[in-house]
Short mmCIF file of C-alpha atoms in Angstrom, two decimals:
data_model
loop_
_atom_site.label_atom_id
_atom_site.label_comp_id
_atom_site.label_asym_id
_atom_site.label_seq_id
_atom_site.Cartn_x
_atom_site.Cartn_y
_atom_site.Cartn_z
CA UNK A 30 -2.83 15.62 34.26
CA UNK A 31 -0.02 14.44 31.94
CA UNK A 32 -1.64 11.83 30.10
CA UNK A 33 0.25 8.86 28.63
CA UNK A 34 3.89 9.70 28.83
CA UNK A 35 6.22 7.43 27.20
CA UNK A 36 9.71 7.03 28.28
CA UNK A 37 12.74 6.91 26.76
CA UNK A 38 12.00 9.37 23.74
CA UNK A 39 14.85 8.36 21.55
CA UNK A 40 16.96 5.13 21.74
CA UNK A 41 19.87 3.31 19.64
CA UNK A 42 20.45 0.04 20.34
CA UNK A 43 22.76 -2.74 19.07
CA UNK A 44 21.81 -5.59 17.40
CA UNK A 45 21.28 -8.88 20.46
CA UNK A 46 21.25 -5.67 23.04
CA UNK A 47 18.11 -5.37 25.42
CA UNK A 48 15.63 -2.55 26.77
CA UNK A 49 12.76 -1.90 28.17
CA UNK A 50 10.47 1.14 27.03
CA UNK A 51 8.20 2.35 29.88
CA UNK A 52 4.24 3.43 29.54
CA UNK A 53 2.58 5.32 32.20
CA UNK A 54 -0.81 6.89 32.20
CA UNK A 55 -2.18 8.58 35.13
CA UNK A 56 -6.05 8.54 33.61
CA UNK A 57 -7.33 5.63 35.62
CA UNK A 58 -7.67 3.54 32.60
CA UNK A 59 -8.07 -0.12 32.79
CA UNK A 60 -6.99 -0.83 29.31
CA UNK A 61 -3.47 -0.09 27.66
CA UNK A 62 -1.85 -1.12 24.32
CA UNK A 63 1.80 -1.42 22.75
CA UNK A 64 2.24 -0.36 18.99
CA UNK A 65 4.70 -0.02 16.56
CA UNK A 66 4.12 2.16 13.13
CA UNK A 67 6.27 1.37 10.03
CA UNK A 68 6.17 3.44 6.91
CA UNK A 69 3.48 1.42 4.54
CA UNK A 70 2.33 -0.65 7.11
CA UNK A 71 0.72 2.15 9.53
CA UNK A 72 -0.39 1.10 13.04
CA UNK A 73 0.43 -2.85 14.97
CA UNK A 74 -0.53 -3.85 17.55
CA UNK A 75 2.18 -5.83 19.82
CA UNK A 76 0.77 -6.87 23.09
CA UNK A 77 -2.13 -5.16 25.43
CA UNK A 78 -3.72 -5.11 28.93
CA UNK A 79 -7.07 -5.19 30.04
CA UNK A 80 -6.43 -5.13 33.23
CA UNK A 81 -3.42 -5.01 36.10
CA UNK A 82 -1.68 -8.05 36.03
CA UNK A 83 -3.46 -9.06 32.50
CA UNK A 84 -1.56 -9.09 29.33
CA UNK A 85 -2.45 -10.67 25.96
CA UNK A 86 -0.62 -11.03 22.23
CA UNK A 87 -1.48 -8.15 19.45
CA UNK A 88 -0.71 -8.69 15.89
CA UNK A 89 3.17 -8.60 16.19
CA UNK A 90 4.11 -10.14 19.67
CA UNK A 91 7.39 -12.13 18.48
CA UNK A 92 10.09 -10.55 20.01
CA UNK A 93 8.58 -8.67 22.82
CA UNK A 94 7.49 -8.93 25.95
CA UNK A 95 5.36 -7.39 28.64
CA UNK A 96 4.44 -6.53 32.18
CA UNK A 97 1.22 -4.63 33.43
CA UNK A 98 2.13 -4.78 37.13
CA UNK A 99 0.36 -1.77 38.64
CA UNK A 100 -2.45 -0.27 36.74
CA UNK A 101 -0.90 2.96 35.36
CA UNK A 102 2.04 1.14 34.60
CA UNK A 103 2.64 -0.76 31.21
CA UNK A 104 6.33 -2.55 30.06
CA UNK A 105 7.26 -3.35 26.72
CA UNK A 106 10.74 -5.53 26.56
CA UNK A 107 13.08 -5.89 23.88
CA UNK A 108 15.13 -9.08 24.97
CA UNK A 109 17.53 -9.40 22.09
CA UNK A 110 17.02 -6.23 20.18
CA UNK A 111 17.04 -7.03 15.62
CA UNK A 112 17.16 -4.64 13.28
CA UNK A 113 13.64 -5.39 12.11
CA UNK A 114 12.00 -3.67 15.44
CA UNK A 115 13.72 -0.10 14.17
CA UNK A 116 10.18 1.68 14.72
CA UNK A 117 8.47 4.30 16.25
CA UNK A 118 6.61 2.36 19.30
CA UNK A 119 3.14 4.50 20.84
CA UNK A 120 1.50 3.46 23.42
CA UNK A 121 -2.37 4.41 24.38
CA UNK A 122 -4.61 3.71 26.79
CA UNK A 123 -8.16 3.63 26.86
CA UNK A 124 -11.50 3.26 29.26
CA UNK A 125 -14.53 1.01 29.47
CA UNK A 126 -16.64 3.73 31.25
CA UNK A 127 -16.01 5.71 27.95
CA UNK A 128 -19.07 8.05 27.80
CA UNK A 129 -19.52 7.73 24.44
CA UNK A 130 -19.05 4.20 24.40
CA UNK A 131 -16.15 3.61 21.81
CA UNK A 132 -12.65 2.52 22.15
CA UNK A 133 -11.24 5.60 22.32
CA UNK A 134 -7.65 5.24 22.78
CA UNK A 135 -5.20 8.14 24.31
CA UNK A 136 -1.70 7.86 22.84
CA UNK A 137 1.72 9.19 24.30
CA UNK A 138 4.42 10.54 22.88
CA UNK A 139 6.32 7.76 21.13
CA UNK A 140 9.80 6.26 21.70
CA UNK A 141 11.79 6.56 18.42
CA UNK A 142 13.86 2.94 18.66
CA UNK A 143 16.78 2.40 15.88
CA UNK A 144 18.01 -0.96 16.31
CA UNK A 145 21.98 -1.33 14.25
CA UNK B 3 -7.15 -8.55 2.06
CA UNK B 4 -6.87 -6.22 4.49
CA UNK B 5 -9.74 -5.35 6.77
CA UNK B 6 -9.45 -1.82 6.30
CA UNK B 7 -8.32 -0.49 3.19
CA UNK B 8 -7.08 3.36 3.16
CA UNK B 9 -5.20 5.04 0.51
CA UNK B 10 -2.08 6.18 2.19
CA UNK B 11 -2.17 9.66 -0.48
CA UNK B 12 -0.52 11.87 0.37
CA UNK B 13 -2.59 14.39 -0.62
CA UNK B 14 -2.13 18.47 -1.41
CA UNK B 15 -4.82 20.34 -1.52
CA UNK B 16 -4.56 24.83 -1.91
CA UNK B 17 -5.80 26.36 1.52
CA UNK B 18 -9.87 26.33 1.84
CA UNK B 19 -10.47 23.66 -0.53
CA UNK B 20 -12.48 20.82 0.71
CA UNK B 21 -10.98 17.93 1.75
CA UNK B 22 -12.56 13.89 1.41
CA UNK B 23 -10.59 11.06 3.16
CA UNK B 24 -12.22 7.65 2.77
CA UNK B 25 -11.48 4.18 4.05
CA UNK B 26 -13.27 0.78 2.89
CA UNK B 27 -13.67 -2.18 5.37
CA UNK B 28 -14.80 -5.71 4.49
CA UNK B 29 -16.05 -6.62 8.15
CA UNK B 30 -19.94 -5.88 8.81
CA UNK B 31 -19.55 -6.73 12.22
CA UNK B 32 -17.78 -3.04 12.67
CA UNK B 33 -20.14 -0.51 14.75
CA UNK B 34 -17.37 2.01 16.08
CA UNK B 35 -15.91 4.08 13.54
CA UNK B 36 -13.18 6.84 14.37
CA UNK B 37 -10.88 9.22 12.77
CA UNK B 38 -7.56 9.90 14.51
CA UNK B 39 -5.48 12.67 13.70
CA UNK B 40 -1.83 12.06 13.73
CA UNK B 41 0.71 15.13 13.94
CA UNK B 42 4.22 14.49 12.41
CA UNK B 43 6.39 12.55 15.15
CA UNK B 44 3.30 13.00 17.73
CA UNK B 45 1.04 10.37 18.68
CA UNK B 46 -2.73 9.92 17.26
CA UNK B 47 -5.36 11.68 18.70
CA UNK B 48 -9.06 10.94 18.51
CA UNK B 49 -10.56 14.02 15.83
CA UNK B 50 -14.24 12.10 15.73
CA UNK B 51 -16.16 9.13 16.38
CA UNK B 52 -19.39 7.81 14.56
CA UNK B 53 -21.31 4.82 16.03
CA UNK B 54 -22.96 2.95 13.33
CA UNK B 55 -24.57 4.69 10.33
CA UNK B 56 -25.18 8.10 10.09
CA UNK B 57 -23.50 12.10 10.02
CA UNK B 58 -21.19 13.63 12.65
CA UNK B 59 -20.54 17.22 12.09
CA UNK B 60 -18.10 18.68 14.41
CA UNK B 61 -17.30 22.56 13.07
CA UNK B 62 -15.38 22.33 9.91
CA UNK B 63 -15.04 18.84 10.27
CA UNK B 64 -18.26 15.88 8.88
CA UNK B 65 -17.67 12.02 9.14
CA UNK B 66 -19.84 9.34 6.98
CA UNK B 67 -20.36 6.34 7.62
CA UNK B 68 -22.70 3.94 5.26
CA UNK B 69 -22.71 0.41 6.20
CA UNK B 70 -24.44 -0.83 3.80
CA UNK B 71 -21.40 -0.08 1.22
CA UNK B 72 -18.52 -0.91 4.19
CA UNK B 73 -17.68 3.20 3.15
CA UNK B 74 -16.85 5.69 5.69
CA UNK B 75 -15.77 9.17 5.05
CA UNK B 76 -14.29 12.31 6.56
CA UNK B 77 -14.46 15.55 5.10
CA UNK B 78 -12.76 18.94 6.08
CA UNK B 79 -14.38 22.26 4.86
CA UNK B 80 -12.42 25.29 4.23
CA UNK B 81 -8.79 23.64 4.57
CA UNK B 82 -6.30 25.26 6.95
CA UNK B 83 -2.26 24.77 6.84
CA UNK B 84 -2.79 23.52 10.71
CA UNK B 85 -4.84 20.55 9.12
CA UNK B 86 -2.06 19.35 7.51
CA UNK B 87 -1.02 16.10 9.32
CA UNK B 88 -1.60 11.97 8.79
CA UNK B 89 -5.60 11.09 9.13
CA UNK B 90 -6.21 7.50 10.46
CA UNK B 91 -9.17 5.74 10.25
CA UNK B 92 -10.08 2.96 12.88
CA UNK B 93 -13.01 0.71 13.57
CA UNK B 94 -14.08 -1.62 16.26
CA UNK B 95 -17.03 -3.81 17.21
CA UNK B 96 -19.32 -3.67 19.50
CA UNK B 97 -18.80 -5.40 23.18
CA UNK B 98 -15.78 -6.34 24.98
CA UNK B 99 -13.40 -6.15 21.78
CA UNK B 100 -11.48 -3.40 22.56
CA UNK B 101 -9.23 -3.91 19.99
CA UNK B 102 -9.17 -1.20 17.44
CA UNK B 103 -8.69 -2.05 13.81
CA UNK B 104 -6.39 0.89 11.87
CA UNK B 105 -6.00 1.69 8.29
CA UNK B 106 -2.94 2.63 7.02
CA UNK B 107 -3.70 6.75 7.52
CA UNK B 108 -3.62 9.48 3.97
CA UNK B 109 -1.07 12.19 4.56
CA UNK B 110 -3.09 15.46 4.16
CA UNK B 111 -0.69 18.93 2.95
CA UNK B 112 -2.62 21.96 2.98
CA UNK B 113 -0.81 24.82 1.25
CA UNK B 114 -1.13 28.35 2.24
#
């Protein structure tokens, strides 16, 4: 049981370059989120799933896009990569059979993104 | 203003001291309130969860939460270097929202 794993780990892209940063969680969740964290301005939300084949904006969306296509499986694209989406991206995944009822949301790795 | 207000520290505190993280939020309609711990370059992970008011103890670790000042609270007894790491508070409300709402975390150093 791995989790969320996040791939690539590290990446260093050129400014108007593109990428895609893949999510996969193998917990049977139904929801899954895309963040970035900046220093001072802690964790955004960019885009999330409720559901396979579902997606819906965050706080941040310009910029990005994504694709939920199978259920353990959640995209985040960069089509023209700026230097303003240097971040550190997570993403997490979460449950609404949650025993205890909350949002509790399981995070991978990260993907360390430096955009030049 | 931001929905959840948390002062970012960081904080140093000597080994075994006890340790008070706070966060303020201005929405009432928050019933889930969580603590995530967040190791340096590791993702968050869920420490403890409170639902509504009311006291979780969890070993060394107690979360607050008082509604009726928008206040919760998270304190650590008897401080260990392994606690040392970025403490996130997040809130949510009740229903369908899944949609957590983070503050900005307060960078905890415990020193041997």
């Amino acid at each position: 049981n791995a989790g969320v794993t996040q791939t690539p780990k590290f990446r260093v892209l050129k400014t108007g370059q593109s990428m895609t940063l893949l999510c996969a969680q193998d917990m049977n969740h139904e929801y899954m989120y895309w963040y970035r964290q900046d220093p001072g301005m802690g964790l955004r939300l960019i885009h999330y799933s409720v559901g396979e084949g579902t997606t819906a904006k965050g706080e941040v969306p310009d910029g990005y896009n994504v694709s939920r296509l199978k259920k353990q499986n959640f995209l985040l694209g960069l089509e023209s990569a700026a230097p303003s989406q240097t971040s550190v991206y997570f993403c997490a995944s979460s449950s609404p059979l949650e025993p205890s009822g909350t949002d509790t949301q399981y995070f991978g790795p990260g993907t360390r993104l430096t955009v030049l | 203003q931001k929905e959840v207000e948390q002062d970012p520290g960081p904080l140093s505190v000597p080994e075994g001291a006890i340790v008070s993280l706070n966060c303020t939020y201005s929405n009432s309609a928050f019933q889930y309130f969580m603590w995530y711990r967040q190791y340096s370059r590791k993702g968050p992970e869920l420490l403890m969860y409170t639902y509504s008011s009311g006291n979780k103890e969890d070993g060394r670790f107690t979360a607050q939460v008082d509604k009726s000042s928008k206040y919760i609270s998270l304190f650590i007894r008897d401080s260990q270097p392994s606690d040392s790491a970025t403490y996130l508070c997040a809130m949510s409300r009740a229903g369908n929202n899944r949609k957590l709402i983070w503050g900005l975390g307060t960078s905890l150093a415990v020193n041997p």
